[in-house]
Coordinates of C-alpha atoms and ligand atoms in Angstrom, one line a residue:
X1 CA -9.3 -59.0 35.2
X2 CA -6.5 -56.5 35.9
X3 CA -5.2 -57.2 32.4
X4 CA -8.6 -56.2 30.9
X5 CA -8.7 -53.0 33.0
X6 CA -5.2 -52.2 31.9
X7 CA -6.1 -52.8 28.3
X8 CA -9.1 -50.7 28.6
X9 CA -7.1 -47.9 30.1
X10 CA -4.6 -48.1 27.3
X11 CA -7.5 -48.1 24.8
X12 CA -9.0 -45.1 26.6
X13 CA -5.8 -43.2 26.6
X14 CA -5.2 -44.1 23.0
X15 CA -8.7 -42.9 22.1
X16 CA -8.2 -39.6 24.0
X17 CA -5.0 -39.2 22.2
X18 CA -6.4 -39.9 18.7
X19 CA -9.4 -37.5 19.3
X20 CA -7.1 -34.8 20.7
X21 CA -4.9 -35.2 17.6
X22 CA -8.0 -35.0 15.3
X23 CA -9.3 -32.0 17.2
X24 CA -6.0 -30.2 16.7
X25 CA -6.0 -31.0 13.1
X26 CA -9.6 -30.1 12.4
X27 CA -9.4 -26.8 14.3
X28 CA -6.0 -25.8 13.1
X29 CA -7.2 -22.9 11.0
X30 CA -9.8 -21.4 13.4
X31 CA -7.4 -21.9 16.3
X32 CA -4.9 -19.4 14.8
X33 CA -6.0 -15.9 15.8
X34 CA -7.3 -13.8 12.9
X35 CA -4.8 -11.3 11.4
X36 CA -6.7 -8.2 12.7
X37 CA -5.8 -6.2 9.6
X38 CA -5.7 -2.5 10.4
X39 CA -6.0 -1.4 6.8
X40 CA -6.7 -2.5 3.2
X41 CA -4.7 -1.2 0.2
X42 CA -6.5 -2.1 -3.1
X43 CA -5.2 -2.1 -6.7
X44 CA -7.4 -2.8 -9.7
X45 CA -10.0 -1.7 -12.3
X46 CA -13.7 -1.0 -12.3
X47 CA -14.4 -4.2 -10.5
X48 CA -13.0 -2.6 -7.3
X49 CA -13.0 1.2 -8.1
X50 CA -14.7 3.0 -5.2
X51 CA -14.5 6.5 -6.7
X52 CA -11.2 6.9 -8.5
X53 CA -12.5 7.5 -12.1
X54 CA -15.3 9.6 -10.8
X55 CA -12.8 11.9 -9.0
X56 CA -10.3 12.1 -11.8
X57 CA -12.7 12.5 -14.8
X58 CA -16.4 12.7 -14.6
X59 CA -18.8 11.2 -12.0
X60 CA -20.5 7.9 -12.8
X61 CA -24.2 8.9 -13.4
X62 CA -27.4 7.7 -11.9
X63 CA -28.9 5.1 -11.6
X64 CA -25.6 3.7 -10.5
X65 CA -25.7 3.3 -6.7
X66 CA -29.5 3.1 -6.6
X67 CA -29.8 -0.1 -4.6
X68 CA -27.6 0.9 -1.6
X69 CA -26.1 4.3 -1.6
X70 CA -29.3 5.8 -3.2
X71 CA -27.0 8.0 -5.3
X72 CA -24.0 7.4 -7.6
X73 CA -21.1 6.4 -5.3
X74 CA -18.2 6.2 -7.8
X75 CA -18.9 2.5 -8.2
X76 CA -19.8 0.6 -11.4
X77 CA -22.7 -1.2 -9.8
X78 CA -26.2 -0.6 -8.4
X79 CA -24.5 -0.9 -4.9
X80 CA -21.6 -2.4 -3.2
X81 CA -18.6 -4.1 -4.8
X82 CA -16.7 -7.2 -3.7
X83 CA -14.1 -4.9 -2.1
X84 CA -16.9 -3.2 -0.1
X85 CA -18.1 -6.6 1.2
X86 CA -14.5 -7.6 2.0
X87 CA -14.1 -4.4 4.1
X88 CA -17.3 -5.1 5.9
X89 CA -16.2 -8.7 6.6
X90 CA -12.9 -7.5 8.1
X91 CA -14.7 -4.8 10.2
X92 CA -13.1 -2.0 8.3
X93 CA -14.8 1.1 6.6
X94 CA -15.3 1.3 2.9
X95 CA -12.1 2.4 1.1
X96 CA -11.7 6.0 0.0
X97 CA -10.1 6.5 -3.4
X98 CA -6.6 7.8 -3.4
X99 CA -7.5 10.2 -6.2
X100 CA -10.5 11.7 -4.4
X101 CA -9.8 15.0 -2.7
X102 CA -13.2 15.5 -1.0
X103 CA -14.4 13.8 2.2
X104 CA -11.9 11.0 2.2
X105 CA -10.6 9.1 5.1
X106 CA -7.4 7.0 4.8
X107 CA -7.1 5.9 8.4
X108 CA -7.8 2.2 7.4
X109 CA -6.4 2.1 3.9
X110 CA -6.8 3.5 0.4
X111 CA -8.0 2.4 -2.9
X112 CA -5.8 2.9 -6.0
X113 CA -8.1 1.1 -8.4
X114 CA -9.7 3.0 -11.3
X115 CA -12.2 1.9 -13.8
X116 CA -10.5 1.0 -17.1
X117 CA -7.1 0.2 -15.5
X118 CA -4.8 -2.3 -17.1
X119 CA -1.7 -4.1 -15.8
X120 CA 0.3 -3.0 -18.8
X121 CA 0.4 0.7 -19.7
X122 CA -1.7 1.2 -22.8
X123 CA -1.1 3.8 -25.5
X124 CA -4.8 4.9 -25.5
X125 CA -6.7 7.6 -23.7
X126 CA -9.8 7.4 -21.5
X127 CA -11.5 9.3 -24.3
X128 CA -10.9 6.5 -26.9
X129 CA -11.8 3.2 -25.3
X130 CA -12.2 4.1 -21.6
X131 CA -8.7 3.0 -20.8
X132 CA -7.5 4.5 -17.5
X133 CA -4.2 6.3 -17.4
X134 CA -3.6 4.7 -14.0
X135 CA -2.2 1.3 -15.0
X136 CA -0.9 -1.0 -12.2
X137 CA 2.6 0.4 -12.3
X138 CA 1.2 3.9 -11.8
X139 CA -1.0 2.6 -9.0
X140 CA 1.9 1.1 -7.1
X141 CA 3.9 4.4 -7.6
X142 CA 0.9 6.3 -6.1
X143 CA 1.0 3.9 -3.2
X144 CA 4.8 4.6 -2.6
X145 CA 4.0 8.3 -2.6
X146 CA 1.0 7.8 -0.3
X147 CA 3.1 5.8 2.2
X148 CA 6.1 8.2 2.1
X149 CA 4.0 11.3 2.5
X150 CA 1.6 10.1 5.2
X151 CA 4.6 8.8 7.2
X152 CA 6.3 12.1 6.8
X153 CA 3.2 14.0 7.9
X154 CA 2.7 11.7 10.9
X155 CA 6.2 12.2 12.1
X156 CA 6.0 15.9 11.7
X157 CA 2.8 16.0 13.7
X158 CA 4.3 13.8 16.4
X159 CA 7.3 16.2 16.6
X160 CA 5.1 19.1 16.9
X161 CA 3.1 17.3 19.5
X162 CA 6.2 16.9 21.7
X163 CA 7.3 20.5 21.2
X164 CA 4.2 22.5 22.0
X165 CA 1.5 19.9 22.8
X166 CA -0.4 20.8 19.6
X167 CA -1.0 18.5 16.7
X168 CA 0.0 19.9 13.3
X169 CA -3.6 19.4 12.0
X170 CA -5.5 17.0 14.3
X171 CA -8.3 16.4 11.9
X172 CA -6.2 15.5 8.9
X173 CA -3.8 13.4 11.1
X174 CA -6.8 11.4 12.3
X175 CA -7.6 10.5 8.7
X176 CA -4.2 9.1 7.9
X177 CA -2.8 5.6 8.6
X178 CA -0.2 5.0 11.3
X179 CA 3.1 4.3 9.6
X180 CA 3.7 1.1 11.5
X181 CA 0.4 -0.3 10.2
X182 CA 1.5 -0.5 6.5
X183 CA 3.3 -3.8 7.0
X184 CA 0.3 -5.3 8.8
X185 CA -2.3 -4.3 6.2
X186 CA -4.0 -6.5 3.6
X187 CA -3.0 -5.8 -0.1
X188 CA -5.7 -6.7 -2.5
X189 CA -5.7 -7.0 -6.3
X190 CA -8.3 -7.4 -9.0
X191 CA -6.9 -6.5 -12.4
X192 CA -6.2 -8.0 -15.8
X193 CA -9.7 -8.0 -17.4
X194 CA -8.9 -4.8 -19.4
X195 CA -5.6 -6.1 -20.7
X196 CA -7.5 -9.0 -22.1
X197 CA -10.3 -6.8 -23.5
X198 CA -7.7 -4.4 -25.1
X199 CA -6.1 -7.5 -26.6
X200 CA -9.4 -8.5 -28.2
X201 CA -9.6 -5.1 -29.7
X202 CA -6.1 -4.7 -30.9
X203 CA -4.4 -8.1 -31.2
X204 CA -5.1 -11.4 -33.0
X205 CA -5.8 -14.3 -30.6
X206 CA -2.3 -15.8 -31.1
X207 CA -0.7 -12.3 -30.4
X208 CA -2.8 -11.9 -27.3
X209 CA -1.8 -15.4 -26.1
X210 CA 1.8 -14.5 -26.7
X211 CA 1.4 -11.3 -24.7
X212 CA 0.1 -13.1 -21.5
X213 CA 3.6 -13.9 -20.1
X214 CA 4.5 -10.2 -20.3
X215 CA 1.2 -9.1 -18.7
X216 CA 1.7 -11.7 -15.8
X217 CA 5.3 -10.6 -15.5
X218 CA 4.2 -7.0 -14.9
X219 CA 1.7 -8.2 -12.3
X220 CA 4.4 -10.0 -10.5
X221 CA 6.7 -6.9 -10.6
X222 CA 4.0 -4.8 -9.0
X223 CA 3.6 -7.3 -6.1
X224 CA 7.4 -7.5 -5.7
X225 CA 7.6 -3.7 -5.6
X226 CA 5.0 -3.5 -2.9
X227 CA 6.8 -6.2 -0.9
X228 CA 10.0 -4.2 -1.1
X229 CA 8.0 -1.3 0.4
X230 CA 6.9 -3.4 3.3
X231 CA 3.7 -5.2 2.2
X232 CA 3.4 -8.7 3.5
X233 CA -0.2 -10.0 3.1
X234 CA -1.4 -10.3 -0.5
X235 CA -4.9 -11.3 -1.6
X236 CA -4.8 -11.7 -5.4
X237 CA -8.0 -12.2 -7.4
X238 CA -7.6 -13.9 -10.8
X239 CA -9.6 -12.6 -13.7
X240 CA -13.3 -13.5 -14.2
X241 CA -15.0 -15.3 -17.2
X242 CA -14.9 -12.3 -19.6
X243 CA -16.7 -14.4 -22.2
X244 CA -19.7 -14.6 -20.0
X245 CA -20.2 -10.8 -19.8
X246 CA -23.5 -10.0 -21.6
X247 CA -21.9 -7.0 -23.4
X248 CA -19.4 -9.4 -25.0
X249 CA -22.2 -10.7 -27.1
X250 CA -22.9 -7.4 -28.9
X251 CA -19.8 -7.4 -31.0
X252 CA -19.1 -11.0 -31.8
X253 CA -18.5 -11.5 -35.5
X254 CA -19.2 -15.2 -36.2
X255 CA -21.5 -16.5 -33.4
X256 CA -23.0 -19.2 -35.6
X257 CA -19.8 -21.2 -35.7
X258 CA -20.3 -24.5 -33.9
X259 CA -18.7 -24.5 -30.5
X260 CA -18.6 -20.7 -30.3
X261 CA -20.6 -20.7 -27.1
X262 CA -20.2 -23.1 -24.2
X263 CA -23.3 -24.9 -22.8
X264 CA -24.2 -21.9 -20.6
X265 CA -23.9 -19.4 -23.5
X266 CA -20.4 -17.9 -22.7
X267 CA -17.9 -17.2 -25.5
X268 CA -15.5 -20.1 -25.3
X269 CA -12.5 -18.5 -27.0
X270 CA -12.7 -15.4 -24.7
X271 CA -12.9 -17.5 -21.6
X272 CA -10.0 -19.6 -22.8
X273 CA -7.8 -16.5 -22.8
X274 CA -8.9 -15.6 -19.2
X275 CA -8.2 -19.2 -18.1
X276 CA -4.7 -19.1 -19.7
X277 CA -4.0 -15.8 -17.9
X278 CA -5.2 -17.3 -14.7
X279 CA -3.0 -20.4 -15.1
X280 CA 0.1 -18.3 -15.6
X281 CA -0.8 -16.0 -12.8
X282 CA -1.2 -18.9 -10.4
X283 CA 2.2 -20.2 -11.4
X284 CA 3.7 -16.8 -10.9
X285 CA 2.2 -16.5 -7.5
X286 CA 3.8 -19.8 -6.7
X287 CA 7.3 -18.6 -7.7
X288 CA 6.7 -15.4 -5.8
X289 CA 6.2 -17.5 -2.6
X290 CA 9.8 -18.6 -3.0
X291 CA 11.1 -15.2 -4.0
X292 CA 9.4 -13.2 -1.3
X293 CA 10.1 -15.2 1.9
X294 CA 8.1 -13.1 4.3
X295 CA 5.0 -12.7 2.1
X296 CA 1.7 -14.5 2.6
X297 CA 0.2 -14.8 -0.9
X298 CA -3.3 -15.9 -1.4
X299 CA -4.5 -16.6 -5.0
X300 CA -8.3 -16.3 -5.2
X301 CA -10.1 -18.1 -8.0
X302 CA -12.7 -15.4 -8.8
X303 CA -13.2 -17.0 -12.2
X304 CA -14.6 -20.2 -10.7
X305 CA -16.8 -18.3 -8.2
X306 CA -18.3 -16.2 -11.0
X307 CA -18.6 -19.1 -13.4
X308 CA -20.3 -21.2 -10.7
X309 CA -22.9 -18.5 -10.2
X310 CA -23.5 -18.0 -13.9
X311 CA -23.9 -21.8 -14.5
X312 CA -26.2 -22.2 -11.5
X313 CA -28.2 -19.0 -11.7
X314 CA -31.6 -20.5 -10.8
X315 CA -30.4 -22.4 -7.7
X316 CA -29.2 -19.1 -6.2
X317 CA -32.3 -17.2 -7.0
X318 CA -31.1 -15.2 -9.9
X319 CA -32.7 -14.8 -13.4
X320 CA -31.1 -15.3 -16.8
X321 CA -27.4 -14.5 -16.3
X322 CA -27.3 -12.7 -19.7
X323 CA -30.1 -10.3 -18.8
X324 CA -28.7 -6.7 -18.4
X325 CA -30.5 -4.8 -15.7
X326 CA -29.5 -1.3 -16.6
X327 CA -29.3 0.0 -20.2
X328 CA -31.2 -0.2 -23.5
X329 CA -30.0 -2.9 -25.9
X330 CA -32.5 -3.6 -28.7
X331 CA -32.3 -3.9 -32.5
X332 CA -28.6 -3.0 -32.5
X333 CA -29.2 0.2 -30.6
X334 CA -27.0 0.3 -27.5
X335 CA -27.7 3.0 -24.9
X336 CA -25.5 2.3 -21.8
X337 CA -26.7 2.4 -18.3
X338 CA -27.3 6.1 -17.3
X339 CA -26.9 7.4 -20.8
X340 CA -29.5 9.2 -22.9
X341 CA -29.4 9.2 -26.7
X342 CA -31.8 10.9 -29.2
X343 CA -32.5 8.7 -32.1
X344 CA -34.8 9.9 -34.9
X345 CA -36.2 12.6 -32.6
X346 CA -37.0 10.4 -29.7
X347 CA -35.0 10.1 -26.6
X348 CA -33.8 6.6 -25.5
X349 CA -32.7 6.3 -21.8
X350 CA -30.4 3.6 -20.5
X351 CA -32.7 3.0 -17.4
X352 CA -32.6 0.3 -14.7
X353 CA -34.8 -2.7 -14.5
X354 CA -37.3 -3.0 -11.6
X355 CA -35.4 -5.8 -9.8
X356 CA -31.6 -5.4 -9.8
X357 CA -31.3 -7.9 -7.0
X358 CA -32.5 -10.7 -9.3
X359 CA -29.9 -9.9 -12.0
X360 CA -26.3 -11.0 -12.1
X361 CA -25.3 -8.3 -14.5
X362 CA -26.0 -4.7 -13.7
X363 CA -24.9 -3.0 -16.9
X364 CA -23.6 -5.7 -19.2
X365 CA -20.0 -5.5 -18.0
X366 CA -20.3 -5.0 -14.2
X367 CA -22.0 -7.3 -11.7
X368 CA -25.0 -6.3 -9.6
X369 CA -24.6 -5.7 -5.9
X370 CA -26.5 -9.0 -5.3
X371 CA -24.0 -10.9 -7.4
X372 CA -21.1 -9.1 -5.7
X373 CA -22.5 -10.1 -2.3
X374 CA -22.9 -13.7 -3.4
X375 CA -19.3 -13.8 -4.7
X376 CA -17.8 -12.1 -1.7
X377 CA -19.6 -14.5 0.7
X378 CA -18.1 -17.4 -1.3
X379 CA -14.5 -16.2 -1.4
X380 CA -14.3 -14.8 2.1
X381 CA -14.1 -18.2 3.8
X382 CA -11.3 -19.4 1.6
X383 CA -13.3 -21.9 -0.4
X384 CA -11.9 -20.5 -3.7
X385 CA -8.4 -19.7 -2.4
X386 CA -5.0 -21.2 -2.6
X387 CA -4.1 -21.8 0.2
X388 CA -7.7 -22.4 1.3
X389 CA -7.6 -19.8 4.2
X390 CA -10.4 -17.4 5.2
X391 CA -9.5 -13.8 4.3
X392 CA -9.3 -12.9 8.0
X393 CA -6.3 -15.3 8.2
X394 CA -4.6 -14.2 5.0
X395 CA -1.5 -13.0 6.8
X396 CA -0.5 -16.5 7.8
X397 CA 2.4 -17.9 5.7
X398 CA 2.1 -21.5 4.3
Ligands
NAG401 C1 3.1 2.0 -26.5 O1 4.0 2.8 -27.4 C2 5.3 2.5 -27.1 C3 6.1 3.5 -28.0 O2 5.6 3.6 -29.3 C4 5.7 1.1 -27.4 O3 7.0 0.8 -27.1 C5 4.8 0.2 -26.5 O4 5.0 -1.1 -26.7 C6 3.3 0.5 -26.7 N1 2.6 -0.2 -25.7 C7 1.5 -1.0 -26.0 C8 0.8 -1.7 -24.8 O5 1.0 -1.1 -27.1
NAG402 C1 -34.6 6.5 -38.3 O1 -35.6 6.8 -39.3 C2 -35.3 6.4 -40.6 C3 -36.4 6.9 -41.5 O2 -37.6 6.6 -41.0 C4 -35.1 4.9 -40.6 O3 -34.8 4.4 -41.9 C5 -34.0 4.5 -39.6 O4 -33.9 3.0 -39.6 C6 -34.4 5.0 -38.2 N1 -33.2 4.7 -37.4 C7 -33.3 4.1 -36.3 C8 -32.0 3.9 -35.5 O5 -34.3 3.7 -35.8
NAG403 C1 -18.0 -20.9 2.4 O1 -19.2 -20.2 2.4 C2 -20.2 -20.6 1.4 C3 -21.3 -19.7 1.4 O2 -21.8 -19.3 2.7 C4 -20.6 -22.1 1.8 O3 -21.5 -22.5 0.8 C5 -19.3 -22.9 1.7 O4 -19.6 -24.3 2.1 C6 -18.3 -22.4 2.7 N1 -17.0 -23.1 2.6 C7 -16.2 -23.4 3.6 C8 -15.0 -24.2 3.2 O5 -16.5 -23.1 4.7

């Protein structure tokens, strides 16, 4: 009898132990407190530009912004971008563009991304092919300057505060980050698509393939440089399925070749380049983990998130993934979203469709707000990340 009780007790203790162990294992991630990022510093191209190109050159015209801001808001979409949803998710305000001199607030970060940016500096101008002069190396230099100058201003105003109890310029100091918060911020990246697009224009496929190691190398150098300036948490998007962009179909030379398109209608050879870039980027992020011992590097598979959406359009309530909501593209006449062209005496307007929320593509190159929202929801919980950590925990080293 006693033996049975004793056995039962052992069993009970064992069960409690096992379930405790399971509990600890299952809850390991949520048990760690979130990082509580005080700021986001973003680097990239039009996929995450929140006003850079509009400030530096000319404003993005209506109907961009129509679904959310109800006016053009410097973004290449009808509304918010993935970076906006990331900011919302982390409880931070939308990022002001570093280049914008009007109405900006950098208290919780800054955005260095500009539409048309590349990783490698290109010998082209914005007036030729829309290539931004602010390549990734320039963006990281702008960050260095931003950090040095805001820290200097902050210390000056503190000194002034001690001397005569008056802030140098209270309103501008309130809109600058605290120097000690730079090392606790999240550093986000979404760049590479324009290096590939420039390659399609200027290089043969073998040449472009051969250039990928150099492109990835420059990406790694930018991350290393930011690390040397105190950055620790990195959230790195790979590049999306460029061969699935509806605008990619306008200029294809031999689409009748068998196997040119995949089963969803994306250009196979273009996506193959994006996949190769991503493979090498992922490998580089791995080596960076060894080189930068205090960095937490999260590699985010944006390609798979976008491709999953494009290949399951109906399930998620979207229409044809190749439909372009804004712009006029018929009989070889291409009028881009927001543009007006007079052809044979009649004006053609690149207008928006009636239901942007049902479209994946807003203007043929950029995703709709609805698609951006879908993608941001998928990536925020870490289901497309390596390591598979929610973005709120992206400061934890693995
Ligand atoms: C740009 O031009 C310089 C000097 O001619 C050259 O060294 C460099 O490789 C070029 N860069 C690209 C991306 O073509
Ligand atoms: C403009 O009109 C001419 C003459 O009618 C015609 O040949 C041409 O195709 C038209 N162009 C366009 C872009 O419709
Ligand atoms: C992440 O969120 C998406 C969308 O809400 C959901 O479908 C997916 O199962 C989640 N994944 C994890 C690992 O929580």
